[in-house]
Tab-separated table of C-alpha atoms in Angstrom:
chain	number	residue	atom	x	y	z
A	1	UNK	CA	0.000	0.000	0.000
A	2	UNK	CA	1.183	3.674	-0.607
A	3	UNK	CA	-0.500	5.884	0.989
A	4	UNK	CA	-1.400	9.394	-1.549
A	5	UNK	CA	-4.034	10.859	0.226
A	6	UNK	CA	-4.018	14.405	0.451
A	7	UNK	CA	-6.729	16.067	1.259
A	8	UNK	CA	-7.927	20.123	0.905
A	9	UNK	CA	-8.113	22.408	3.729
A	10	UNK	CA	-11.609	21.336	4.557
A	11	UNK	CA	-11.538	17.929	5.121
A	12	UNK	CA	-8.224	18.820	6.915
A	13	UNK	CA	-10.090	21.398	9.512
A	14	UNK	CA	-13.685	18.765	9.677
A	15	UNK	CA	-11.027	15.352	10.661
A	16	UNK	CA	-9.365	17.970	12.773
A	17	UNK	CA	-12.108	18.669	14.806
A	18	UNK	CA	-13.619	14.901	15.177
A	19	UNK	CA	-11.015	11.854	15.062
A	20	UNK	CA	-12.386	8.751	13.043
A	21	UNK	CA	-13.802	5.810	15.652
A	22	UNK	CA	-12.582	2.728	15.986
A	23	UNK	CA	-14.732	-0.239	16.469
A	24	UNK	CA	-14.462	-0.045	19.886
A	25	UNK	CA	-16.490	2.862	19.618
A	26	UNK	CA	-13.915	5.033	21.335
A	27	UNK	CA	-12.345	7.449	18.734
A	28	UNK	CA	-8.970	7.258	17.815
A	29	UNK	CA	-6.703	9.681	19.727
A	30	UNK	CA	-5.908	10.211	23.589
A	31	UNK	CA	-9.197	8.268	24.317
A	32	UNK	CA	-8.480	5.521	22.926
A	33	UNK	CA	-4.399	5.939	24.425
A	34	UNK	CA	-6.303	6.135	27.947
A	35	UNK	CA	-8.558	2.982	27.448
A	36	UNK	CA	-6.498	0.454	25.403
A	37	UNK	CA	-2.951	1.315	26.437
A	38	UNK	CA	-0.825	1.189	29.809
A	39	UNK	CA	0.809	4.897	28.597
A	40	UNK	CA	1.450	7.010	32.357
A	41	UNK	CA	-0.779	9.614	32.232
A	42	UNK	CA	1.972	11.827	32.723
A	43	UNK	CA	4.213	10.560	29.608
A	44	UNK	CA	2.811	11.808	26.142
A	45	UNK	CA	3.856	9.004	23.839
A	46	UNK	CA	5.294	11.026	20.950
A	47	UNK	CA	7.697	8.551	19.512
A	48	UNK	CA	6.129	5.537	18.698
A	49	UNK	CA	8.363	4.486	15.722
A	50	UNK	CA	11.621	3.944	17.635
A	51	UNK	CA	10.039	1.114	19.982
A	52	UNK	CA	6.454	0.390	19.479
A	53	UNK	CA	4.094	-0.563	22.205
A	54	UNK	CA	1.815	-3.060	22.918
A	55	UNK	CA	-2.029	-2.743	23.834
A	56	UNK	CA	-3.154	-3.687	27.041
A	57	UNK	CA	-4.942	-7.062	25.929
A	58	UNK	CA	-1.679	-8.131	23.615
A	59	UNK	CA	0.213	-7.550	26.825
A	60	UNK	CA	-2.270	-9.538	29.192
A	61	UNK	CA	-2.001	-12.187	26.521
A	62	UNK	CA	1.745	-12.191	26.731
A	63	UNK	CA	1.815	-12.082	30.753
A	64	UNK	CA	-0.820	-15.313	30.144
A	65	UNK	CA	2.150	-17.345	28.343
A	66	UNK	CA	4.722	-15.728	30.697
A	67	UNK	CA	3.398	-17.093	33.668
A	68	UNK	CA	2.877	-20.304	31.587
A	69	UNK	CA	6.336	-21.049	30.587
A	70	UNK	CA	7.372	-20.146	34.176
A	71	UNK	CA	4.457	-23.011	35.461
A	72	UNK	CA	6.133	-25.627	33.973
A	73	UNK	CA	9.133	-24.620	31.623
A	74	UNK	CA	10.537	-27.873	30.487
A	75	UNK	CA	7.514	-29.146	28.521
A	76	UNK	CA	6.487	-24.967	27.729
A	77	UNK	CA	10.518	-24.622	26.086
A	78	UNK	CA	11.719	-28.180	24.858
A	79	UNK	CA	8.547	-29.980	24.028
A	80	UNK	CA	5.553	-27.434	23.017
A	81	UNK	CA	7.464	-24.097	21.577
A	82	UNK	CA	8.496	-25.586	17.983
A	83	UNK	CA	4.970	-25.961	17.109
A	84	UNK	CA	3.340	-23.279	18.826
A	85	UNK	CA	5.055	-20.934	16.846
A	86	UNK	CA	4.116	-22.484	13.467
A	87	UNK	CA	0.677	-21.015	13.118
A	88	UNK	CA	2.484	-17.053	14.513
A	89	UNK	CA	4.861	-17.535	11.793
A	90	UNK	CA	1.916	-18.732	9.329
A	91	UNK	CA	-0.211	-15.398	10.175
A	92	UNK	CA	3.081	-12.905	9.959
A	93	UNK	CA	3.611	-14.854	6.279
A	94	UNK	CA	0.072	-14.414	5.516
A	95	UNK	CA	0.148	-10.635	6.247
A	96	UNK	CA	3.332	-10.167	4.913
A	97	UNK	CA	1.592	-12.090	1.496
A	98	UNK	CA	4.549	-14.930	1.692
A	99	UNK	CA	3.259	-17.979	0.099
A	100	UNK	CA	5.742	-20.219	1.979
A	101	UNK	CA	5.453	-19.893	5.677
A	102	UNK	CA	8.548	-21.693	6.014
A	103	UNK	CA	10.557	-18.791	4.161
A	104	UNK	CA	9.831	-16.669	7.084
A	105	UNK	CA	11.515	-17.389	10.461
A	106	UNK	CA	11.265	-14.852	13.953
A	107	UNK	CA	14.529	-13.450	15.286
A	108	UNK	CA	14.304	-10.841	18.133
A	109	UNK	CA	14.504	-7.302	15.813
A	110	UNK	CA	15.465	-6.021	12.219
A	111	UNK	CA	19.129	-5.681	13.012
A	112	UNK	CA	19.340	-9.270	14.211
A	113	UNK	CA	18.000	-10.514	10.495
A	114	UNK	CA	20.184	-8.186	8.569
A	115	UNK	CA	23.186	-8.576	10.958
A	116	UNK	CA	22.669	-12.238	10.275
A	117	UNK	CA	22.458	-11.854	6.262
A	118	UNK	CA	25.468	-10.184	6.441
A	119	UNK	CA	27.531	-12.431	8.845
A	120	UNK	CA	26.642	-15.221	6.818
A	121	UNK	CA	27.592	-14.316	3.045
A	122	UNK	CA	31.181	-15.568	1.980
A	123	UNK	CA	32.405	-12.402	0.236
A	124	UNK	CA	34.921	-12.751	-1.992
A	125	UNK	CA	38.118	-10.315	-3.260
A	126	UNK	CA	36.205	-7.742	-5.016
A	127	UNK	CA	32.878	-7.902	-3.978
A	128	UNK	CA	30.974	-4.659	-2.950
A	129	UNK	CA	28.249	-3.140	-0.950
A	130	UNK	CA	25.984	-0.881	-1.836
A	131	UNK	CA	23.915	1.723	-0.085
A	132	UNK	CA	23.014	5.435	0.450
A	133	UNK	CA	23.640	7.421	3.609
A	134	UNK	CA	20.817	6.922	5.505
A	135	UNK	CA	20.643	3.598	6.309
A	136	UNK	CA	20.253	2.171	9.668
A	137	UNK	CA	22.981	3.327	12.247
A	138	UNK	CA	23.330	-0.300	13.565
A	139	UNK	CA	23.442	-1.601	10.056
A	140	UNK	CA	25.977	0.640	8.749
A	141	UNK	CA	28.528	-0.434	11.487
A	142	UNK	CA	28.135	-3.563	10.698
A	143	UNK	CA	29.055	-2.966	7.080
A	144	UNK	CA	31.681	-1.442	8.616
A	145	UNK	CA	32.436	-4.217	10.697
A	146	UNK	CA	32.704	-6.466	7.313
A	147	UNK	CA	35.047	-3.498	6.141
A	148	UNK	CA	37.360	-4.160	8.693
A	149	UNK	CA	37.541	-7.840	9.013
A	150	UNK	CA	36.642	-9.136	5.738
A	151	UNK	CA	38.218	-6.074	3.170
A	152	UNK	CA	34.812	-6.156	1.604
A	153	UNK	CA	34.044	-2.582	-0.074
A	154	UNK	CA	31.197	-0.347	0.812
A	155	UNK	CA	29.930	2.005	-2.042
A	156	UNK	CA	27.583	4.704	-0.355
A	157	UNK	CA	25.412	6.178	-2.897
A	158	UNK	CA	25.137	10.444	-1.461
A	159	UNK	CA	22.222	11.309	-2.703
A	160	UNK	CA	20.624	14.170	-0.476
A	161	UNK	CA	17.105	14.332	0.486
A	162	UNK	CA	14.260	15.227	-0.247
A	163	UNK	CA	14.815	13.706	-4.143
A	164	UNK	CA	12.176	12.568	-6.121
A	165	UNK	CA	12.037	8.976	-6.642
A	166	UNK	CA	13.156	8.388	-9.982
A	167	UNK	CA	16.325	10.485	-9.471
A	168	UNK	CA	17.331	8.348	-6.162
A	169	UNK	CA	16.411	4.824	-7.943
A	170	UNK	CA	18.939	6.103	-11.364
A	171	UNK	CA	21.549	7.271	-9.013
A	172	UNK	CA	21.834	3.687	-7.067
A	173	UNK	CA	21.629	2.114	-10.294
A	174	UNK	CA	24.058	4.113	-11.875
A	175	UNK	CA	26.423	3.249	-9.118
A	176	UNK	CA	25.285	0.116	-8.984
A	177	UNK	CA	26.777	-0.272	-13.307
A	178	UNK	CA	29.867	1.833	-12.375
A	179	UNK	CA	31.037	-0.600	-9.782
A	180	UNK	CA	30.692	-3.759	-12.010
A	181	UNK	CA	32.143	-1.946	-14.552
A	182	UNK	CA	35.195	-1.606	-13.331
A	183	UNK	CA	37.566	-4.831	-13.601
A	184	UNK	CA	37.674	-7.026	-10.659
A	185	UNK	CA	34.581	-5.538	-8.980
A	186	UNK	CA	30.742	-6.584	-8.298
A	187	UNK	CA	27.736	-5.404	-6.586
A	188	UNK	CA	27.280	-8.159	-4.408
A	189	UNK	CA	24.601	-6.580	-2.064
A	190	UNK	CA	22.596	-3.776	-2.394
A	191	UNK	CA	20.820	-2.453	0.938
A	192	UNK	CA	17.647	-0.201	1.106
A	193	UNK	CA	14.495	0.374	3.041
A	194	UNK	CA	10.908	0.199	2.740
A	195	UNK	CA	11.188	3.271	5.598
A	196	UNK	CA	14.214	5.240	6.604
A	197	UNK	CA	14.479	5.534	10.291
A	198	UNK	CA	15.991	8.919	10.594
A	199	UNK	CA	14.466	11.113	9.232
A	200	UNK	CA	11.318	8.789	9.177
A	201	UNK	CA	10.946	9.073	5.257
A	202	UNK	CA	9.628	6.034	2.782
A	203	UNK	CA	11.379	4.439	0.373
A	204	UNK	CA	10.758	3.462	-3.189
A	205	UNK	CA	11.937	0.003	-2.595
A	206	UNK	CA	9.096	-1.568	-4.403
A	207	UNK	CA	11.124	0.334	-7.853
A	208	UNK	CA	14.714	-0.202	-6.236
A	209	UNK	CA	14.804	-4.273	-5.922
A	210	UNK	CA	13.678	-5.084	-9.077
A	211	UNK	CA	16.189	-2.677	-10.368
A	212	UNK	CA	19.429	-2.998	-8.578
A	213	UNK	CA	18.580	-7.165	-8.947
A	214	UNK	CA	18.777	-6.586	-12.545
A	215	UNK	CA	22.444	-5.495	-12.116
A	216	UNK	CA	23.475	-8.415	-10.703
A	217	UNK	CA	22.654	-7.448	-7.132
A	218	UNK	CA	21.351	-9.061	-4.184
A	219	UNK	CA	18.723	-6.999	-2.497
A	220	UNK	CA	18.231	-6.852	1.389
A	221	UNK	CA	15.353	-4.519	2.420
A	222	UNK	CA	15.573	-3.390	5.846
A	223	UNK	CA	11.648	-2.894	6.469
A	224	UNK	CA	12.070	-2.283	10.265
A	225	UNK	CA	9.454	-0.028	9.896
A	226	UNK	CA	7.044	-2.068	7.375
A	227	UNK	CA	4.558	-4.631	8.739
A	228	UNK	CA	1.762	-2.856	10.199
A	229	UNK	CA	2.719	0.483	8.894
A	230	UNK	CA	2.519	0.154	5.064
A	231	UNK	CA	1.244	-3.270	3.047
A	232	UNK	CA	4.149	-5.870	2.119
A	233	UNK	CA	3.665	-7.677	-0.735
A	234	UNK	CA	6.579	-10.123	-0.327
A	235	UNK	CA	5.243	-12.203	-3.192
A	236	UNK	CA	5.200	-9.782	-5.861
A	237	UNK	CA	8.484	-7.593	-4.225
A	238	UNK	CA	10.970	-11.092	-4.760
A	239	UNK	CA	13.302	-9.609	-2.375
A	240	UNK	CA	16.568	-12.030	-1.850
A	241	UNK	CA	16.105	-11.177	2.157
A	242	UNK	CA	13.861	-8.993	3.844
A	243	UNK	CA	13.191	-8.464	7.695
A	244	UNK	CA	10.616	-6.005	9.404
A	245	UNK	CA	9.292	-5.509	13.020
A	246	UNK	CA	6.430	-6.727	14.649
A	247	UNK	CA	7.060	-5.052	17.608
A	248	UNK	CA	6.888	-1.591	16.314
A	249	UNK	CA	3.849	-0.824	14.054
A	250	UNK	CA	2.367	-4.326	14.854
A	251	UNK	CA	1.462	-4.404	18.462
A	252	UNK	CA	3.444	-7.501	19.152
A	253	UNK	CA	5.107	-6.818	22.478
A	254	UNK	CA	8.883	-6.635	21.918
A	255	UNK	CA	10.814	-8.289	20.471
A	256	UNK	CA	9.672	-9.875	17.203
A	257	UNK	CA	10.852	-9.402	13.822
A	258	UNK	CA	9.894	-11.428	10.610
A	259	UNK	CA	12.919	-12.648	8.866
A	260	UNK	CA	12.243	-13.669	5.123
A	261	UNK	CA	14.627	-15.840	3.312
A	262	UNK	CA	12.993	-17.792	0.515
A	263	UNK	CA	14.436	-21.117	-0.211
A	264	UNK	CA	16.245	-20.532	-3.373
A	265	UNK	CA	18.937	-18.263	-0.803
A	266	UNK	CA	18.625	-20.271	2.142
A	267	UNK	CA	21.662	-22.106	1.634
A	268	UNK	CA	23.477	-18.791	1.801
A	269	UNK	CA	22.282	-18.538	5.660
A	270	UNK	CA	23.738	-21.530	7.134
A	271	UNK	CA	23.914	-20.720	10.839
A	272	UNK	CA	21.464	-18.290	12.979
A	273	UNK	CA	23.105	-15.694	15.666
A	274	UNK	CA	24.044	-17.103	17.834
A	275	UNK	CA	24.566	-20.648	16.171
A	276	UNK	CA	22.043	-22.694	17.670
A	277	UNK	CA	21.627	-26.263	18.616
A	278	UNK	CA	19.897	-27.510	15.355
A	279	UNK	CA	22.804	-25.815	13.053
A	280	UNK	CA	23.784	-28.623	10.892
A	281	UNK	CA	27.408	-28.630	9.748
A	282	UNK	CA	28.992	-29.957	6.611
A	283	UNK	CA	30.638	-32.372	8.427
A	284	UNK	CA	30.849	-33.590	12.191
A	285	UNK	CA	33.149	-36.158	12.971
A	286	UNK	CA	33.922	-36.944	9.259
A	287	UNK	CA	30.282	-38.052	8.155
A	288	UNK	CA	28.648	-35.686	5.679
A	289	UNK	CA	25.392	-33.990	7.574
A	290	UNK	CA	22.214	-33.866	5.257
A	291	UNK	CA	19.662	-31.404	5.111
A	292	UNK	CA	16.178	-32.267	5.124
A	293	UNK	CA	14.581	-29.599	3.896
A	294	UNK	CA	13.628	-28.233	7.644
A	295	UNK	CA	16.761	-26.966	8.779
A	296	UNK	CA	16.750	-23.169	8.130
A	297	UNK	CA	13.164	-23.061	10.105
A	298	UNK	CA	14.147	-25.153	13.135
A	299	UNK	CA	17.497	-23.346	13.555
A	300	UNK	CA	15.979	-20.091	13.926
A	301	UNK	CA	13.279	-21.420	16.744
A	302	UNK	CA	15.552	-21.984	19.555
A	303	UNK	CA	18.925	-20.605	19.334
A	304	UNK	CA	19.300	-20.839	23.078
A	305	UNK	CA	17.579	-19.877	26.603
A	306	UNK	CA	15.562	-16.673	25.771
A	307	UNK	CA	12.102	-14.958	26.078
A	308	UNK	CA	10.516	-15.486	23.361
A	309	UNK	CA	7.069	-15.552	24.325
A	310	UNK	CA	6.402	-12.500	22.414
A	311	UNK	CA	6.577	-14.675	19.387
A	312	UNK	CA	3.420	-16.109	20.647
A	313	UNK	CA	1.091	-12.810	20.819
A	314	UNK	CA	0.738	-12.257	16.833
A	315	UNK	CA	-2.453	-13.754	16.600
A	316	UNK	CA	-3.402	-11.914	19.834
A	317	UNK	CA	-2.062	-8.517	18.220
A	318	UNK	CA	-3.937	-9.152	14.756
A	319	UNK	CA	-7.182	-9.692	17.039
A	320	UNK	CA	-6.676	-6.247	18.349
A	321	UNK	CA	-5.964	-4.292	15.313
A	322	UNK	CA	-9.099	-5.897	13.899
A	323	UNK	CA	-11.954	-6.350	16.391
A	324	UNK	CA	-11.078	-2.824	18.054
A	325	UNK	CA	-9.224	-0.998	15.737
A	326	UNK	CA	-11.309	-1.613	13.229
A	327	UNK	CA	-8.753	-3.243	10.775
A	328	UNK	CA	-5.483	-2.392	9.115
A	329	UNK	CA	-7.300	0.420	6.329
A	330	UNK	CA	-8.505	2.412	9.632
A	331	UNK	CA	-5.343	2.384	11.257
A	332	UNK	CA	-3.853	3.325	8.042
A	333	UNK	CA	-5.950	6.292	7.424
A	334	UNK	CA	-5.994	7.658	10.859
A	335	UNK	CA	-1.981	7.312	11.494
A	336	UNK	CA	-1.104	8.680	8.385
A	337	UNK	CA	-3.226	11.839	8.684
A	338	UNK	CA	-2.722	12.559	12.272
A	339	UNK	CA	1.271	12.377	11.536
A	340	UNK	CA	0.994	15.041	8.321
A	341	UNK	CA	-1.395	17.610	9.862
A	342	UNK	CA	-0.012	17.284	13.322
A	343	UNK	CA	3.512	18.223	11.233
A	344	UNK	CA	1.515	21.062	9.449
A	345	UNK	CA	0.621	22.452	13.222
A	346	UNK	CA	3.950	22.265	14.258
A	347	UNK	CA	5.918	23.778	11.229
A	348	UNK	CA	3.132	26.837	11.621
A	349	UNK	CA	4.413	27.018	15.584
A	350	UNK	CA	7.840	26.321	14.879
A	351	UNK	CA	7.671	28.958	12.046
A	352	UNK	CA	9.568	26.402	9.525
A	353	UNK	CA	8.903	23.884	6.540
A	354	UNK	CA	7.743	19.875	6.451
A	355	UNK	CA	10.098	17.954	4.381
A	356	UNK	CA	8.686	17.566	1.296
A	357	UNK	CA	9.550	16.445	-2.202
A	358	UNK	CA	7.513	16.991	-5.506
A	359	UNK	CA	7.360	12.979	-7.270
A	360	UNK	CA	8.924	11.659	-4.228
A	361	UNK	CA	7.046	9.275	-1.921
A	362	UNK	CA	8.872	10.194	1.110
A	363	UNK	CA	5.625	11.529	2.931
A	364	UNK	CA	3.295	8.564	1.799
A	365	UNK	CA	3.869	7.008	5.885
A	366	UNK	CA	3.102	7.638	9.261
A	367	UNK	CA	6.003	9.717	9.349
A	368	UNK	CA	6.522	13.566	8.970
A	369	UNK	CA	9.613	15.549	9.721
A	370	UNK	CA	9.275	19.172	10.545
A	371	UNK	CA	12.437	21.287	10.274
A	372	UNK	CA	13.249	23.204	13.593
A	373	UNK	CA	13.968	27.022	13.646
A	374	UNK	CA	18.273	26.431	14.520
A	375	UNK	CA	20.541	27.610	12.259
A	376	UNK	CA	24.307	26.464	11.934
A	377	UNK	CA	27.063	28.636	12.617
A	378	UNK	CA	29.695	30.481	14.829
A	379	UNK	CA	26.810	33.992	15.103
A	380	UNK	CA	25.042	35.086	17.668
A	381	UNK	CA	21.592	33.176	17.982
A	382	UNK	CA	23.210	30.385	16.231
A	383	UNK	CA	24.640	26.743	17.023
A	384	UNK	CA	28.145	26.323	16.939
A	385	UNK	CA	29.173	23.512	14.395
A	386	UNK	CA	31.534	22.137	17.230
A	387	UNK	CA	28.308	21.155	19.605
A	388	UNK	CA	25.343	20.744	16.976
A	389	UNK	CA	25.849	16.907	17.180
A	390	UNK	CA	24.984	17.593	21.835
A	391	UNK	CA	21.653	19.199	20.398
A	392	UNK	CA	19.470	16.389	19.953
A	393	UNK	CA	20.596	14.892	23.155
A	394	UNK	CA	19.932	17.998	25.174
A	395	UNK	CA	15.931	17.763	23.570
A	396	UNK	CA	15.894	14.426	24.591
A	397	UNK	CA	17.213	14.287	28.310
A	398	UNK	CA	15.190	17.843	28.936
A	399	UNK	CA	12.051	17.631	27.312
A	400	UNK	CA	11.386	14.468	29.001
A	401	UNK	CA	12.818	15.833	32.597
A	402	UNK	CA	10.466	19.016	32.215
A	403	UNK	CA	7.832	17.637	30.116
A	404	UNK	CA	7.442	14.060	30.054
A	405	UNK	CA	8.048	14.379	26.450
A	406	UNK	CA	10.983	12.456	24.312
A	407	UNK	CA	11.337	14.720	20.919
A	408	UNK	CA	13.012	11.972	18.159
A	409	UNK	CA	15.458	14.887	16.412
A	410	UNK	CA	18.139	14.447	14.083
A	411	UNK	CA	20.893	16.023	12.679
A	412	UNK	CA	20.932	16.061	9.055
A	413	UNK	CA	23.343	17.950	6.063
A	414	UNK	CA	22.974	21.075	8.404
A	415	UNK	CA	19.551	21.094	9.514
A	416	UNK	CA	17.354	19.247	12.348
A	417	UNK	CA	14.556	17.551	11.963
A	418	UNK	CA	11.821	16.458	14.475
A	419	UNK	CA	10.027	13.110	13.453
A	420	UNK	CA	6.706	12.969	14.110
A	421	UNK	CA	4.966	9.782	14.618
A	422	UNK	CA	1.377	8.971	13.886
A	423	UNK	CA	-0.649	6.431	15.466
A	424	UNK	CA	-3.685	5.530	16.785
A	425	UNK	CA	-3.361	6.367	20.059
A	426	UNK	CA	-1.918	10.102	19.608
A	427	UNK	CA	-3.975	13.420	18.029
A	428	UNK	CA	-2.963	16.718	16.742
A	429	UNK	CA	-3.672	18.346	20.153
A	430	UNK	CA	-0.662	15.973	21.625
A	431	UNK	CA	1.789	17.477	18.939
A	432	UNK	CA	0.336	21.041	19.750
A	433	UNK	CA	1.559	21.101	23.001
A	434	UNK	CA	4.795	19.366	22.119
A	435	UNK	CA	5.775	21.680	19.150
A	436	UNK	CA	5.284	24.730	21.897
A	437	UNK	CA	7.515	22.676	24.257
A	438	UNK	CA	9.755	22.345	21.787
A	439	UNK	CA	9.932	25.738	19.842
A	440	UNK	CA	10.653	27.477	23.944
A	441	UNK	CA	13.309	24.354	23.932
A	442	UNK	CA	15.063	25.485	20.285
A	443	UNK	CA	14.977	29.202	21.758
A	444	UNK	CA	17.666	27.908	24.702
A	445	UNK	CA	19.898	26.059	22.342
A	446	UNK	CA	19.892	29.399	20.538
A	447	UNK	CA	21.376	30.746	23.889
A	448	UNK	CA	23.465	28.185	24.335
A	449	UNK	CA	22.301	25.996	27.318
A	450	UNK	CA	22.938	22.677	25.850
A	451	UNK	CA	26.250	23.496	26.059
A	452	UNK	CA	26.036	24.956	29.337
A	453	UNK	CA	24.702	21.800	30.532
């Protein structure tokens, strides 16, 4: 699903002033925070894309198998687990439209999968990586990780947004044709997002896998922020490995992430991390090991004494999202709109812009970044280049010691951005008060107190 809705000033000021209802019959927004989540009342939930939360009856459900497993966790662990995850991993797989359940495995969050992809490849003299800037922070050190233990090369692609989309997807394939143009060299792995984290901007990876594949690449697609948040067509996208969250847009308590590997590449993955019990090697003890066919699914079940009960609460989250939210098109709509005017609100406090991109589907998510009034530089009024990377910090650590608000900044080519996350459980009014929180906040950096301490 892409998201392209964009409505006049109207409907904009009428869904302003009543917030669509759910099936519970309590309307989206701060009721519905107060009667289906376990939110302090004191703590304004502004940030739900970094961590994700769970409702209160997907966390009940999850306390259920907790206090299960801890009844009687020999049988709960050794005996039961295996197959009480088969019909979680079947509903993630049906969501995620994978025909083969068994291409689709659970490790405990995004950077797991993708660490694991990229611990398991045998790169080769020559071979290459390629990305643009803003992947994943964790991901990008452990390219750089491979960098330093494994000479493979890293290609970063520094395009600057906002671009429209058919400029970003020519300049990674460009790069993508100069690299295995030149003798010796190959695009072994291309890396993209359906969603970049920071700033929270979307991705046309739907254009970018079939293209970089056709140069010879394989594709992962870190789509941390996918399942729940926009659809995943895993069937028609073909990607060669793909992971996404259930813990953040989902409602599954954390940690859960769907790893997809389909089974032409799963020979590629041969061990899980850590290695786990059912890893079968080549050879042990000089007899050949065979693989029957179940190997990459049963490796990635138990990979040793953990809590993994959240596994266990898809079905329990899918429940949720549609008996009382009404199902995944109302979420949808609501998050998406309350995220772009709530970032309309606060650019008009903050006195600045929205990032925006004409034939770019950046904005077509629950994210929306608004640029904040600082300015780079050694001036009066201005932040000094020496301490701009303290500034998001400082928002952080004070707005939630006077506030009870955490304000998800960046830093980016000069400028910061505040990410604004939609969701069902937060309105415009919440983002009101925050963007006047944080506009009095940008005034004291202008003075100089993050620095001051």
């Amino acid at each position: 699903m892409t998201i392209i809705y964009h409505p006049d000033k109207g409907e904009k000021e009428e869904a302003m002033a009543a917030a669509p209802s759910s099936n519970s019959e309590i309307p989206f927004g701060a009721a519905f925070r107060k009667a289906h989540f376990a939110f302090s009342p004191r703590y304004t939930p502004l940030n739900h894309g970094s961590y994700g939360t769970a409702p209160v009856s997907v966390q009940r459900a999850h306390d259920a198998l907790r206090a299960e497993v801890d009844a009687a966790p020999d049988p709960f662990i050794a005996l039961e687990f295996h197959d009480r995850l088969v019909p979680h991993r079947a509903l993630a797989a049906k969501v995620l439209n994978c025909p083969d359940a068994n291409e689709l495995v659970f490790v405990p969050n995004a950077t797991t999968g993708s660490d694991t992809v990229l611990k398991n490849l045998e790169w080769e003299e020559g071979d290459t990586i390629l990305c643009y800037e803003l992947i994943y922070d964790s991901l990008a050190k452990g390219l750089s990780w491979l960098e330093e233990t494994h000479g493979v090369k890293v290609h970063i692609v520094r395009v600057a947004w906002p671009l429209p989309d058919d400029e970003l997807v020519q300049a990674m394939v460009d790069a993508a044709r100069q690299i295995n143009a030149e003798p010796g060299r190959r695009v072994r792995l291309a890396v993209i997002d359906t969603i970049v984290s920071m700033p929270g901007i979307r991705v046309p990876y739907e254009r970018l896998v079939p293209a970089l594949q056709a140069e010879g690449a394989l594709v992962l697609v870190d789509g941390a922020h996918g399942i729940g948040h926009i659809t995943i067509d895993l069937a028609s996208l073909k990607p060669d490995f793909f992971v996404t969250n259930l813990h953040k847009w989902f409602f599954v308590p954390r940690g859960c992430a769907a790893f997809y590997v389909p089974k032409k590449h799963q020979h590629l993955i041969r061990t899980t991390l850590p290695t786990s019990h059912k890893f079968i090697p080549r050879k042990e003890l000089g007899e050949a090991k065979v693989d029957d066919g179940t190997a990459f699914v049963e490796q990635f079940d138990f990979t040793g004494t953990d809590d993994t009960t959240a596994w266990l609460c898809v079905q329990a989250a899918r429940d949720f999202r549609s008996n009382v939210c009404g199902g995944e098109a109302a979420i949808q709509k609501y998050s998406y709109e309350v995220a772009q005017r709530s970032a309309e609100v606060a650019a008009e406090i903050l006195g600045t812009s929205i990032m925006d991109c004409e034939g770019s589907c950046l904005q077509d998510c629950f994210f929306a970044n608004v640029r904040l009034p600082l300015e780079l530089g050694t001036g009066s009024g201005q932040v000094n280049p020496a301490h701009a990377a303290e500034v998001s910090d400082w928002f952080k650590i004070t707005g939630i010691r006077e506030s009870n608000m955490y304000f998800q900044t960046c830093y980016y080519r000069d400028m910061w951005w505040w990410r604004i996350s939609g969701m069902i459980y937060v309105e415009v009014e919440d983002f009101r008060k925050a963007a006047e929180v944080l506009k009095g906040l940008c005034e004291r950096v202008r003075n100089g107190e993050h620095v001051k301490g």
